[in-house]
mmCIF file of C-alpha atoms in Angstrom:
data_model
loop_
_atom_site.group_PDB
_atom_site.id
_atom_site.type_symbol
_atom_site.label_atom_id
_atom_site.label_comp_id
_atom_site.label_asym_id
_atom_site.label_seq_id
_atom_site.Cartn_x
_atom_site.Cartn_y
_atom_site.Cartn_z
ATOM 1 C CA UNK R 1 -28.652 44.128 81.489
ATOM 2 C CA UNK R 2 -25.837 46.392 80.361
ATOM 3 C CA UNK R 3 -25.944 48.395 77.151
ATOM 4 C CA UNK R 4 -23.288 49.041 74.529
ATOM 5 C CA UNK R 5 -23.224 51.592 71.735
ATOM 6 C CA UNK R 6 -22.511 50.319 68.258
ATOM 7 C CA UNK R 7 -19.841 52.359 66.556
ATOM 8 C CA UNK R 8 -21.497 55.055 64.496
ATOM 9 C CA UNK R 9 -24.995 53.920 65.477
ATOM 10 C CA UNK R 10 -27.851 56.312 66.153
ATOM 11 C CA UNK R 11 -29.303 54.218 68.955
ATOM 12 C CA UNK R 12 -27.910 52.221 71.883
ATOM 13 C CA UNK R 13 -27.754 48.458 71.627
ATOM 14 C CA UNK R 14 -28.486 45.899 74.303
ATOM 15 C CA UNK R 15 -27.196 42.393 74.865
ATOM 16 C CA UNK R 16 -29.228 39.601 73.329
ATOM 17 C CA UNK R 17 -29.331 35.891 74.093
ATOM 18 C CA UNK R 18 -27.862 35.042 70.667
ATOM 19 C CA UNK R 19 -24.214 35.943 70.014
ATOM 20 C CA UNK R 20 -23.914 39.119 67.976
ATOM 21 C CA UNK R 21 -21.371 39.200 65.130
ATOM 22 C CA UNK R 22 -18.921 41.984 64.513
ATOM 23 C CA UNK R 23 -20.554 44.211 61.908
ATOM 24 C CA UNK R 24 -18.824 46.470 59.421
ATOM 25 C CA UNK R 25 -20.683 49.067 57.360
ATOM 26 C CA UNK R 26 -19.293 50.339 54.064
ATOM 27 C CA UNK R 27 -20.309 53.568 52.347
ATOM 28 C CA UNK R 28 -19.743 52.111 48.862
ATOM 29 C CA UNK R 29 -17.455 52.951 45.996
ATOM 30 C CA UNK R 30 -16.731 56.656 45.481
ATOM 31 C CA UNK R 31 -14.394 58.773 43.317
ATOM 32 C CA UNK R 32 -10.809 58.903 44.591
ATOM 33 C CA UNK R 33 -7.885 61.216 44.057
ATOM 34 C CA UNK R 34 -5.441 59.585 41.653
ATOM 35 C CA UNK R 35 -2.558 61.292 43.467
ATOM 36 C CA UNK R 36 -3.401 59.673 46.817
ATOM 37 C CA UNK R 37 -3.940 56.350 45.058
ATOM 38 C CA UNK R 38 -0.498 56.564 43.448
ATOM 39 C CA UNK R 39 1.225 57.112 46.800
ATOM 40 C CA UNK R 40 -1.170 55.122 49.015
ATOM 41 C CA UNK R 41 1.498 52.815 50.448
ATOM 42 C CA UNK R 42 3.742 55.701 51.479
ATOM 43 C CA UNK R 43 0.841 57.660 52.952
ATOM 44 C CA UNK R 44 -0.226 54.653 55.019
ATOM 45 C CA UNK R 45 3.169 54.186 56.708
ATOM 46 C CA UNK R 46 2.406 56.377 59.777
ATOM 47 C CA UNK R 47 -0.896 54.547 60.258
ATOM 48 C CA UNK R 48 0.787 51.157 59.967
ATOM 49 C CA UNK R 49 3.421 52.112 62.555
ATOM 50 C CA UNK R 50 0.763 53.176 65.055
ATOM 51 C CA UNK R 51 -1.329 50.110 64.260
ATOM 52 C CA UNK R 52 1.677 47.879 64.913
ATOM 53 C CA UNK R 53 2.222 49.501 68.314
ATOM 54 C CA UNK R 54 -1.460 49.172 69.123
ATOM 55 C CA UNK R 55 -1.266 45.528 68.064
ATOM 56 C CA UNK R 56 1.395 44.871 70.696
ATOM 57 C CA UNK R 57 -0.827 46.424 73.349
ATOM 58 C CA UNK R 58 -3.802 44.465 72.004
ATOM 59 C CA UNK R 59 -1.917 41.186 72.454
ATOM 60 C CA UNK R 60 -1.170 41.999 76.090
ATOM 61 C CA UNK R 61 -4.732 43.095 76.802
ATOM 62 C CA UNK R 62 -6.134 40.043 75.018
ATOM 63 C CA UNK R 63 -4.069 37.758 77.259
ATOM 64 C CA UNK R 64 -5.325 39.586 80.354
ATOM 65 C CA UNK R 65 -8.847 39.539 78.966
ATOM 66 C CA UNK R 66 -8.601 35.815 78.281
ATOM 67 C CA UNK R 67 -7.984 35.083 81.948
ATOM 68 C CA UNK R 68 -10.802 37.425 82.915
ATOM 69 C CA UNK R 69 -13.200 35.789 80.453
ATOM 70 C CA UNK R 70 -12.159 32.323 81.575
ATOM 71 C CA UNK R 71 -13.081 33.075 85.187
ATOM 72 C CA UNK R 72 -16.011 35.469 84.763
ATOM 73 C CA UNK R 73 -17.482 34.370 81.462
ATOM 74 C CA UNK R 74 -17.156 37.793 79.851
ATOM 75 C CA UNK R 75 -14.438 40.135 78.639
ATOM 76 C CA UNK R 76 -13.497 42.836 81.181
ATOM 77 C CA UNK R 77 -14.926 46.242 80.262
ATOM 78 C CA UNK R 78 -11.521 47.924 79.896
ATOM 79 C CA UNK R 79 -10.380 45.150 77.548
ATOM 80 C CA UNK R 80 -13.578 45.329 75.500
ATOM 81 C CA UNK R 81 -13.243 49.110 75.168
ATOM 82 C CA UNK R 82 -9.630 49.038 74.029
ATOM 83 C CA UNK R 83 -9.995 46.060 71.704
ATOM 84 C CA UNK R 84 -13.090 47.597 70.118
ATOM 85 C CA UNK R 85 -11.093 50.768 69.453
ATOM 86 C CA UNK R 86 -8.228 48.712 68.058
ATOM 87 C CA UNK R 87 -10.619 46.894 65.749
ATOM 88 C CA UNK R 88 -12.037 50.228 64.563
ATOM 89 C CA UNK R 89 -8.568 51.562 63.833
ATOM 90 C CA UNK R 90 -7.542 48.382 62.034
ATOM 91 C CA UNK R 91 -10.661 48.290 59.864
ATOM 92 C CA UNK R 92 -10.146 51.917 58.795
ATOM 93 C CA UNK R 93 -6.453 51.460 57.980
ATOM 94 C CA UNK R 94 -7.100 48.225 56.080
ATOM 95 C CA UNK R 95 -9.925 49.849 54.127
ATOM 96 C CA UNK R 96 -7.611 52.721 53.233
ATOM 97 C CA UNK R 97 -4.883 50.325 52.102
ATOM 98 C CA UNK R 98 -7.347 48.204 50.111
ATOM 99 C CA UNK R 99 -8.395 51.381 48.232
ATOM 100 C CA UNK R 100 -11.956 51.122 49.535
ATOM 101 C CA UNK R 101 -11.717 54.818 50.359
ATOM 102 C CA UNK R 102 -9.242 57.662 49.981
ATOM 103 C CA UNK R 103 -10.349 59.376 53.195
ATOM 104 C CA UNK R 104 -7.302 59.340 55.470
ATOM 105 C CA UNK R 105 -7.981 57.352 58.680
ATOM 106 C CA UNK R 106 -8.201 59.421 61.862
ATOM 107 C CA UNK R 107 -5.722 58.771 64.663
ATOM 108 C CA UNK R 108 -8.245 57.691 67.263
ATOM 109 C CA UNK R 109 -9.606 54.590 68.943
ATOM 110 C CA UNK R 110 -13.020 56.219 69.163
ATOM 111 C CA UNK R 111 -15.719 56.038 66.553
ATOM 112 C CA UNK R 112 -15.241 58.633 63.839
ATOM 113 C CA UNK R 113 -16.978 60.042 60.809
ATOM 114 C CA UNK R 114 -15.493 57.600 58.293
ATOM 115 C CA UNK R 115 -16.771 55.631 55.250
ATOM 116 C CA UNK R 116 -16.155 52.370 57.130
ATOM 117 C CA UNK R 117 -17.954 51.901 60.456
ATOM 118 C CA UNK R 118 -17.764 49.067 62.959
ATOM 119 C CA UNK R 119 -20.189 47.721 65.544
ATOM 120 C CA UNK R 120 -19.594 45.167 68.275
ATOM 121 C CA UNK R 121 -21.773 43.919 71.093
ATOM 122 C CA UNK R 122 -19.589 42.174 73.721
ATOM 123 C CA UNK R 123 -21.587 39.780 75.831
ATOM 124 C CA UNK R 124 -21.535 36.544 77.777
ATOM 125 C CA UNK R 125 -18.876 34.047 76.660
ATOM 126 C CA UNK R 126 -18.774 30.293 76.928
ATOM 127 C CA UNK R 127 -15.842 29.477 79.218
ATOM 128 C CA UNK R 128 -15.087 26.246 77.380
ATOM 129 C CA UNK R 129 -14.972 28.120 74.069
ATOM 130 C CA UNK R 130 -12.671 30.698 75.696
ATOM 131 C CA UNK R 131 -10.371 27.935 76.944
ATOM 132 C CA UNK R 132 -10.063 26.393 73.481
ATOM 133 C CA UNK R 133 -10.284 29.637 71.509
ATOM 134 C CA UNK R 134 -6.992 29.010 69.722
ATOM 135 C CA UNK R 135 -8.160 25.679 68.330
ATOM 136 C CA UNK R 136 -11.547 27.098 67.337
ATOM 137 C CA UNK R 137 -9.749 29.792 65.358
ATOM 138 C CA UNK R 138 -7.723 27.394 63.200
ATOM 139 C CA UNK R 139 -10.388 26.827 60.477
ATOM 140 C CA UNK R 140 -11.191 30.516 60.043
ATOM 141 C CA UNK R 141 -7.500 31.413 60.157
ATOM 142 C CA UNK R 142 -6.964 29.047 57.237
ATOM 143 C CA UNK R 143 -9.877 30.549 55.301
ATOM 144 C CA UNK R 144 -8.700 34.068 56.071
ATOM 145 C CA UNK R 145 -5.127 33.290 55.022
ATOM 146 C CA UNK R 146 -6.244 31.769 51.718
ATOM 147 C CA UNK R 147 -8.708 34.491 50.716
ATOM 148 C CA UNK R 148 -6.400 37.292 51.874
ATOM 149 C CA UNK R 149 -3.461 35.870 49.963
ATOM 150 C CA UNK R 150 -5.581 35.618 46.848
ATOM 151 C CA UNK R 151 -7.028 39.120 47.167
ATOM 152 C CA UNK R 152 -3.982 41.078 48.258
ATOM 153 C CA UNK R 153 -1.266 39.848 45.917
ATOM 154 C CA UNK R 154 -1.781 40.021 42.178
ATOM 155 C CA UNK R 155 -5.423 41.100 42.325
ATOM 156 C CA UNK R 156 -4.888 44.126 44.559
ATOM 157 C CA UNK R 157 -2.130 45.353 42.254
ATOM 158 C CA UNK R 158 -4.500 45.081 39.285
ATOM 159 C CA UNK R 159 -7.139 46.918 41.316
ATOM 160 C CA UNK R 160 -4.622 49.653 42.121
ATOM 161 C CA UNK R 161 -3.980 50.137 38.401
ATOM 162 C CA UNK R 162 -7.724 50.302 37.679
ATOM 163 C CA UNK R 163 -8.370 52.903 40.380
ATOM 164 C CA UNK R 164 -5.257 54.857 39.382
ATOM 165 C CA UNK R 165 -6.497 55.090 35.783
ATOM 166 C CA UNK R 166 -10.248 55.496 36.305
ATOM 167 C CA UNK R 167 -10.275 57.281 39.667
ATOM 168 C CA UNK R 168 -12.884 54.920 41.129
ATOM 169 C CA UNK R 169 -13.151 51.255 42.071
ATOM 170 C CA UNK R 170 -15.794 49.199 40.236
ATOM 171 C CA UNK R 171 -18.680 48.177 42.488
ATOM 172 C CA UNK R 172 -18.090 44.422 42.125
ATOM 173 C CA UNK R 173 -14.441 44.736 43.140
ATOM 174 C CA UNK R 174 -15.404 47.042 46.002
ATOM 175 C CA UNK R 175 -17.916 44.516 47.312
ATOM 176 C CA UNK R 176 -15.451 41.621 46.996
ATOM 177 C CA UNK R 177 -12.689 43.426 48.893
ATOM 178 C CA UNK R 178 -15.202 44.665 51.467
ATOM 179 C CA UNK R 179 -16.251 41.053 52.074
ATOM 180 C CA UNK R 180 -12.608 40.064 52.606
ATOM 181 C CA UNK R 181 -12.036 42.945 55.026
ATOM 182 C CA UNK R 182 -15.205 42.152 56.973
ATOM 183 C CA UNK R 183 -14.176 38.506 57.330
ATOM 184 C CA UNK R 184 -10.727 39.552 58.571
ATOM 185 C CA UNK R 185 -12.283 41.881 61.139
ATOM 186 C CA UNK R 186 -14.776 39.232 62.263
ATOM 187 C CA UNK R 187 -12.003 36.689 62.686
ATOM 188 C CA UNK R 188 -9.986 39.102 64.784
ATOM 189 C CA UNK R 189 -13.063 40.093 66.779
ATOM 190 C CA UNK R 190 -13.694 36.434 67.590
ATOM 191 C CA UNK R 191 -10.008 35.906 68.418
ATOM 192 C CA UNK R 192 -9.948 38.741 70.970
ATOM 193 C CA UNK R 193 -13.292 37.570 72.432
ATOM 194 C CA UNK R 194 -15.324 40.649 71.528
ATOM 195 C CA UNK R 195 -17.958 38.202 70.342
ATOM 196 C CA UNK R 196 -18.756 34.531 70.560
ATOM 197 C CA UNK R 197 -20.297 34.559 67.071
ATOM 198 C CA UNK R 198 -18.126 32.406 64.817
ATOM 199 C CA UNK R 199 -16.738 34.321 61.791
ATOM 200 C CA UNK R 200 -18.852 34.014 58.668
ATOM 201 C CA UNK R 201 -20.395 35.942 55.823
ATOM 202 C CA UNK R 202 -17.461 35.711 53.450
ATOM 203 C CA UNK R 203 -19.879 35.592 50.520
ATOM 204 C CA UNK R 204 -21.979 38.419 51.883
ATOM 205 C CA UNK R 205 -25.407 38.457 53.472
ATOM 206 C CA UNK R 206 -28.600 37.169 51.932
ATOM 207 C CA UNK R 207 -30.551 40.107 50.474
ATOM 208 C CA UNK R 208 -33.624 41.370 52.279
ATOM 209 C CA UNK R 209 -36.885 41.449 50.392
ATOM 210 C CA UNK R 210 -36.600 43.900 47.505
ATOM 211 C CA UNK R 211 -33.016 44.811 48.364
ATOM 212 C CA UNK R 212 -30.334 45.263 45.721
ATOM 213 C CA UNK R 213 -26.684 44.294 46.078
ATOM 214 C CA UNK R 214 -24.753 47.039 47.795
ATOM 215 C CA UNK R 215 -24.987 49.146 50.910
ATOM 216 C CA UNK R 216 -28.254 51.062 50.801
ATOM 217 C CA UNK R 217 -30.072 51.836 54.016
ATOM 218 C CA UNK R 218 -33.130 49.963 52.747
ATOM 219 C CA UNK R 219 -31.292 46.702 53.408
ATOM 220 C CA UNK R 220 -30.316 47.573 56.967
ATOM 221 C CA UNK R 221 -29.022 44.682 59.044
ATOM 222 C CA UNK R 222 -30.048 44.055 62.634
ATOM 223 C CA UNK R 223 -30.960 47.675 63.098
ATOM 224 C CA UNK R 224 -33.180 46.687 65.989
ATOM 225 C CA UNK R 225 -30.097 45.470 67.833
ATOM 226 C CA UNK R 226 -27.309 47.679 66.518
ATOM 227 C CA UNK R 227 -29.044 50.804 65.405
ATOM 228 C CA UNK R 228 -28.543 52.438 62.025
ATOM 229 C CA UNK R 229 -24.938 53.331 61.124
ATOM 230 C CA UNK R 230 -24.479 57.034 60.678
ATOM 231 C CA UNK R 231 -23.597 58.224 57.158
ATOM 232 C CA UNK R 232 -20.033 59.265 56.443
ATOM 233 C CA UNK R 233 -19.304 62.815 55.428
ATOM 234 C CA UNK R 234 -19.968 63.435 51.758
ATOM 235 C CA UNK R 235 -22.295 60.440 51.271
ATOM 236 C CA UNK R 236 -25.917 60.834 50.329
ATOM 237 C CA UNK R 237 -27.200 57.637 51.903
ATOM 238 C CA UNK R 238 -26.203 56.031 55.130
ATOM 239 C CA UNK R 239 -24.293 52.736 54.930
ATOM 240 C CA UNK R 240 -25.783 49.459 56.070
ATOM 241 C CA UNK R 241 -24.632 46.708 58.380
ATOM 242 C CA UNK R 242 -25.746 44.300 55.677
ATOM 243 C CA UNK R 243 -23.281 43.527 52.884
ATOM 244 C CA UNK R 244 -25.054 42.021 49.889
ATOM 245 C CA UNK R 245 -22.739 40.896 47.104
ATOM 246 C CA UNK R 246 -23.625 40.942 43.438
ATOM 247 C CA UNK R 247 -23.132 37.765 41.391
ATOM 248 C CA UNK R 248 -19.905 39.213 39.993
ATOM 249 C CA UNK R 249 -18.627 40.058 43.478
ATOM 250 C CA UNK R 250 -19.329 36.501 44.645
ATOM 251 C CA UNK R 251 -17.356 35.176 41.697
ATOM 252 C CA UNK R 252 -14.504 37.480 42.672
ATOM 253 C CA UNK R 253 -14.482 36.044 46.194
ATOM 254 C CA UNK R 254 -14.298 32.564 44.672
ATOM 255 C CA UNK R 255 -11.434 33.827 42.498
ATOM 256 C CA UNK R 256 -9.669 35.094 45.646
ATOM 257 C CA UNK R 257 -9.932 31.631 47.174
ATOM 258 C CA UNK R 258 -8.659 29.902 44.041
ATOM 259 C CA UNK R 259 -5.799 32.379 43.668
ATOM 260 C CA UNK R 260 -4.938 32.004 47.341
ATOM 261 C CA UNK R 261 -4.755 28.224 47.079
ATOM 262 C CA UNK R 262 -2.746 28.265 43.842
ATOM 263 C CA UNK R 263 -0.347 31.009 44.923
ATOM 264 C CA UNK R 264 0.044 29.427 48.345
ATOM 265 C CA UNK R 265 0.843 26.054 46.790
ATOM 266 C CA UNK R 266 3.365 27.597 44.391
ATOM 267 C CA UNK R 267 4.985 29.633 47.139
ATOM 268 C CA UNK R 268 5.094 26.602 49.417
ATOM 269 C CA UNK R 269 6.717 24.510 46.694
ATOM 270 C CA UNK R 270 9.321 27.180 46.008
ATOM 271 C CA UNK R 271 10.065 27.703 49.694
ATOM 272 C CA UNK R 272 10.186 23.951 50.231
ATOM 273 C CA UNK R 273 12.621 23.526 47.348
ATOM 274 C CA UNK R 274 14.826 26.325 48.670
ATOM 275 C CA UNK R 275 14.726 24.920 52.180
ATOM 276 C CA UNK R 276 15.400 21.429 50.868
ATOM 277 C CA UNK R 277 18.377 22.654 48.886
ATOM 278 C CA UNK R 278 19.741 24.473 51.913
ATOM 279 C CA UNK R 279 19.388 21.472 54.197
ATOM 280 C CA UNK R 280 20.718 18.968 51.648
ATOM 281 C CA UNK R 281 23.737 21.169 50.919
ATOM 282 C CA UNK R 282 24.609 21.356 54.589
ATOM 283 C CA UNK R 283 23.991 17.679 55.277
ATOM 284 C CA UNK R 284 25.794 16.665 52.069
ATOM 285 C CA UNK R 285 28.853 18.704 53.038
ATOM 286 C CA UNK R 286 28.908 17.129 56.486
ATOM 287 C CA UNK R 287 28.582 13.652 55.006
ATOM 288 C CA UNK R 288 31.391 14.187 52.487
ATOM 289 C CA UNK R 289 33.708 15.473 55.217
ATOM 290 C CA UNK R 290 32.893 12.447 57.384
ATOM 291 C CA UNK R 291 33.350 9.911 54.570
ATOM 292 C CA UNK R 292 36.589 11.285 53.120
ATOM 293 C CA UNK R 293 38.550 10.706 56.315
ATOM 294 C CA UNK R 294 39.636 7.069 55.687
ATOM 295 C CA UNK R 295 40.469 7.810 52.043
ATOM 296 C CA UNK R 296 42.537 10.847 52.985
ATOM 297 C CA UNK R 297 44.439 8.857 55.636
ATOM 298 C CA UNK R 298 45.102 6.032 53.179
ATOM 299 C CA UNK R 299 46.621 8.414 50.615
ATOM 300 C CA UNK R 300 48.556 10.516 53.141
ATOM 301 C CA UNK R 301 50.084 7.426 54.814
ATOM 302 C CA UNK R 302 50.775 5.562 51.565
ATOM 303 C CA UNK R 303 54.458 6.475 51.270
ATOM 304 C CA UNK R 304 55.116 5.669 54.937
ATOM 305 C CA UNK R 305 53.405 2.269 54.650
ATOM 306 C CA UNK R 306 55.294 1.394 51.443
ATOM 307 C CA UNK R 307 58.632 2.282 53.038
ATOM 308 C CA UNK R 308 57.757 0.048 55.988
ATOM 309 C CA UNK R 309 57.540 -2.893 53.549
ATOM 310 C CA UNK R 310 61.361 -2.647 52.942
ATOM 311 C CA UNK R 311 61.038 -3.394 49.203
ATOM 312 C CA UNK R 312 58.969 -6.562 49.696
ATOM 313 C CA UNK R 313 56.711 -6.665 46.647
ATOM 314 C CA UNK R 314 53.975 -8.672 48.329
ATOM 315 C CA UNK R 315 53.807 -6.161 51.172
ATOM 316 C CA UNK R 316 53.689 -3.199 48.803
ATOM 317 C CA UNK R 317 50.936 -4.843 46.766
ATOM 318 C CA UNK R 318 49.017 -5.459 49.995
ATOM 319 C CA UNK R 319 49.185 -1.734 50.733
ATOM 320 C CA UNK R 320 47.967 -1.003 47.189
ATOM 321 C CA UNK R 321 44.987 -3.361 47.567
ATOM 322 C CA UNK R 322 44.045 -1.772 50.854
ATOM 323 C CA UNK R 323 44.190 1.756 49.383
ATOM 324 C CA UNK R 324 42.174 0.637 46.342
ATOM 325 C CA UNK R 325 39.494 -0.852 48.583
ATOM 326 C CA UNK R 326 39.312 2.295 50.734
ATOM 327 C CA UNK R 327 38.989 4.529 47.672
ATOM 328 C CA UNK R 328 36.305 2.351 46.112
ATOM 329 C CA UNK R 329 34.336 2.523 49.357
ATOM 330 C CA UNK R 330 34.615 6.320 49.365
ATOM 331 C CA UNK R 331 33.507 6.537 45.705
ATOM 332 C CA UNK R 332 30.424 4.460 46.522
ATOM 333 C CA UNK R 333 29.629 6.670 49.492
ATOM 334 C CA UNK R 334 29.875 9.780 47.328
ATOM 335 C CA UNK R 335 27.414 8.387 44.799
ATOM 336 C CA UNK R 336 24.973 7.593 47.590
ATOM 337 C CA UNK R 337 24.911 11.109 49.104
ATOM 338 C CA UNK R 338 21.869 13.239 48.176
ATOM 339 C CA UNK R 339 23.215 16.389 46.582
ATOM 340 C CA UNK R 340 21.552 19.726 45.769
ATOM 341 C CA UNK R 341 21.271 20.409 42.063
ATOM 342 C CA UNK R 342 24.171 22.853 41.966
ATOM 343 C CA UNK R 343 26.593 20.246 43.362
ATOM 344 C CA UNK R 344 25.514 17.132 41.449
ATOM 345 C CA UNK R 345 28.066 17.490 38.639
ATOM 346 C CA UNK R 346 30.943 18.286 41.006
ATOM 347 C CA UNK R 347 30.085 15.280 43.168
ATOM 348 C CA UNK R 348 29.984 12.981 40.152
ATOM 349 C CA UNK R 349 33.376 14.286 38.987
ATOM 350 C CA UNK R 350 34.917 13.628 42.411
ATOM 351 C CA UNK R 351 33.468 10.108 42.578
ATOM 352 C CA UNK R 352 34.838 9.384 39.110
ATOM 353 C CA UNK R 353 38.315 10.652 40.016
ATOM 354 C CA UNK R 354 38.339 8.534 43.189
ATOM 355 C CA UNK R 355 37.288 5.428 41.221
ATOM 356 C CA UNK R 356 39.986 6.032 38.595
ATOM 357 C CA UNK R 357 42.659 6.328 41.276
ATOM 358 C CA UNK R 358 41.380 3.172 42.977
ATOM 359 C CA UNK R 359 41.710 1.350 39.656
ATOM 360 C CA UNK R 360 45.366 2.412 39.392
ATOM 361 C CA UNK R 361 46.149 1.062 42.857
ATOM 362 C CA UNK R 362 44.268 -2.146 42.079
ATOM 363 C CA UNK R 363 46.320 -2.683 38.904
ATOM 364 C CA UNK R 364 49.571 -2.033 40.770
ATOM 365 C CA UNK R 365 48.617 -4.708 43.297
ATOM 366 C CA UNK R 366 48.595 -7.351 40.556
ATOM 367 C CA UNK R 367 52.140 -6.770 39.183
ATOM 368 C CA UNK R 368 53.968 -10.049 38.568
ATOM 369 C CA UNK R 369 57.394 -8.719 39.426
ATOM 370 C CA UNK R 370 59.207 -5.741 40.832
ATOM 371 C CA UNK R 371 60.205 -4.680 37.321
ATOM 372 C CA UNK R 372 56.614 -4.882 36.109
ATOM 373 C CA UNK R 373 55.470 -2.934 39.203
ATOM 374 C CA UNK R 374 57.958 -0.122 38.577
ATOM 375 C CA UNK R 375 57.010 0.070 34.910
ATOM 376 C CA UNK R 376 53.299 0.224 35.725
ATOM 377 C CA UNK R 377 53.843 2.820 38.425
ATOM 378 C CA UNK R 378 55.774 5.079 36.038
ATOM 379 C CA UNK R 379 53.120 4.928 33.310
ATOM 380 C CA UNK R 380 50.009 5.051 35.482
ATOM 381 C CA UNK R 381 49.941 8.787 36.170
ATOM 382 C CA UNK R 382 49.209 8.069 39.842
ATOM 383 C CA UNK R 383 50.274 11.472 41.146
ATOM 384 C CA UNK R 384 48.178 13.297 38.554
ATOM 385 C CA UNK R 385 45.198 11.148 39.508
ATOM 386 C CA UNK R 386 45.600 12.000 43.205
ATOM 387 C CA UNK R 387 45.932 15.700 42.303
ATOM 388 C CA UNK R 388 42.687 15.426 40.373
ATOM 389 C CA UNK R 389 40.937 14.076 43.482
ATOM 390 C CA UNK R 390 42.124 17.080 45.479
ATOM 391 C CA UNK R 391 41.011 19.524 42.788
ATOM 392 C CA UNK R 392 37.568 17.931 42.404
ATOM 393 C CA UNK R 393 37.129 17.860 46.183
ATOM 394 C CA UNK R 394 37.745 21.625 46.279
ATOM 395 C CA UNK R 395 35.278 22.094 43.402
ATOM 396 C CA UNK R 396 32.614 20.152 45.302
ATOM 397 C CA UNK R 397 33.126 22.313 48.388
ATOM 398 C CA UNK R 398 32.671 25.448 46.278
ATOM 399 C CA UNK R 399 29.468 24.065 44.703
ATOM 400 C CA UNK R 400 28.005 23.129 48.088
ATOM 401 C CA UNK R 401 28.629 26.620 49.453
ATOM 402 C CA UNK R 402 26.555 28.336 46.748
#
């Protein structure tokens, strides 16, 4: 039986028959420097760059570890060591960004004296669960995405303002954000096969007998297996592996979920509308270009076809009827094309101009004599009507390109 040391623990831990979850210990809310709070995002940039690079390495090692776990039933030691260090680094950087502490994260994969500690106990893995790990992760990925979106958008900005003004995060908010961070870490720990324990505990742990919500050592979690997490520098009491949420903190987690669903739905609707507009504009433009071909040919070849009639009125009127029919078909096609909102008016104007021109040709085709035909042609404004089609077609192209 091999032994592992929990990060920050005072005693070694041994493998148990039951899967051991990824544990995260929090030191609790403490006063923070308003200056570091004000510039937290900028100060975190170096950490985020390193974390991104480590994430690339973690992906490669996870893939290698997946094959190893699939054949041996456990994560290779080198993979477990690196991924545990990566999880430590990530939990510290996230805690710093979430304003859970203003202690700058150390640049190390090893355990460190920090207000957020992490413990993992890699053990035997079910090969079938390893094979289908991606599919098993889908439900918790959804939960994580929803609660993270709700916690880290509007709410985190409000929290930043509170901490910036007061210099300390309220306990209920601290507990709620700590619960979100722990769930994120547990999901990632399960994804990289550091544990076979399915992610849980989003609403905190059930309190031990006589324990109060928070992080006191009296409510220590699984200390027999993980040991007691060492206290961070500057803290009077050691943190606990158990995270017990107050009633207010639980309500905040529920609020995160509700906000995540609402904001996700709104964002999805907006993105869907934008995508729909983009696709419909492109497809509408293609459809207009395809449909205008016969109408353009009919107008461009009109003079040639009329001259070929050699002043025979019946022939000329036949050409007019054909052009009128072609234009009416094009006007109907225009009205049937789905248009984005910015091009609806321009499309309607073009369809109207095409219909008006078709009506002129149709009236010319019913002249009773050559004299009546010439008179109607002179008063119809045919050329102006054709020019209007060209102008409205250009306007539609401009509207579709916006």
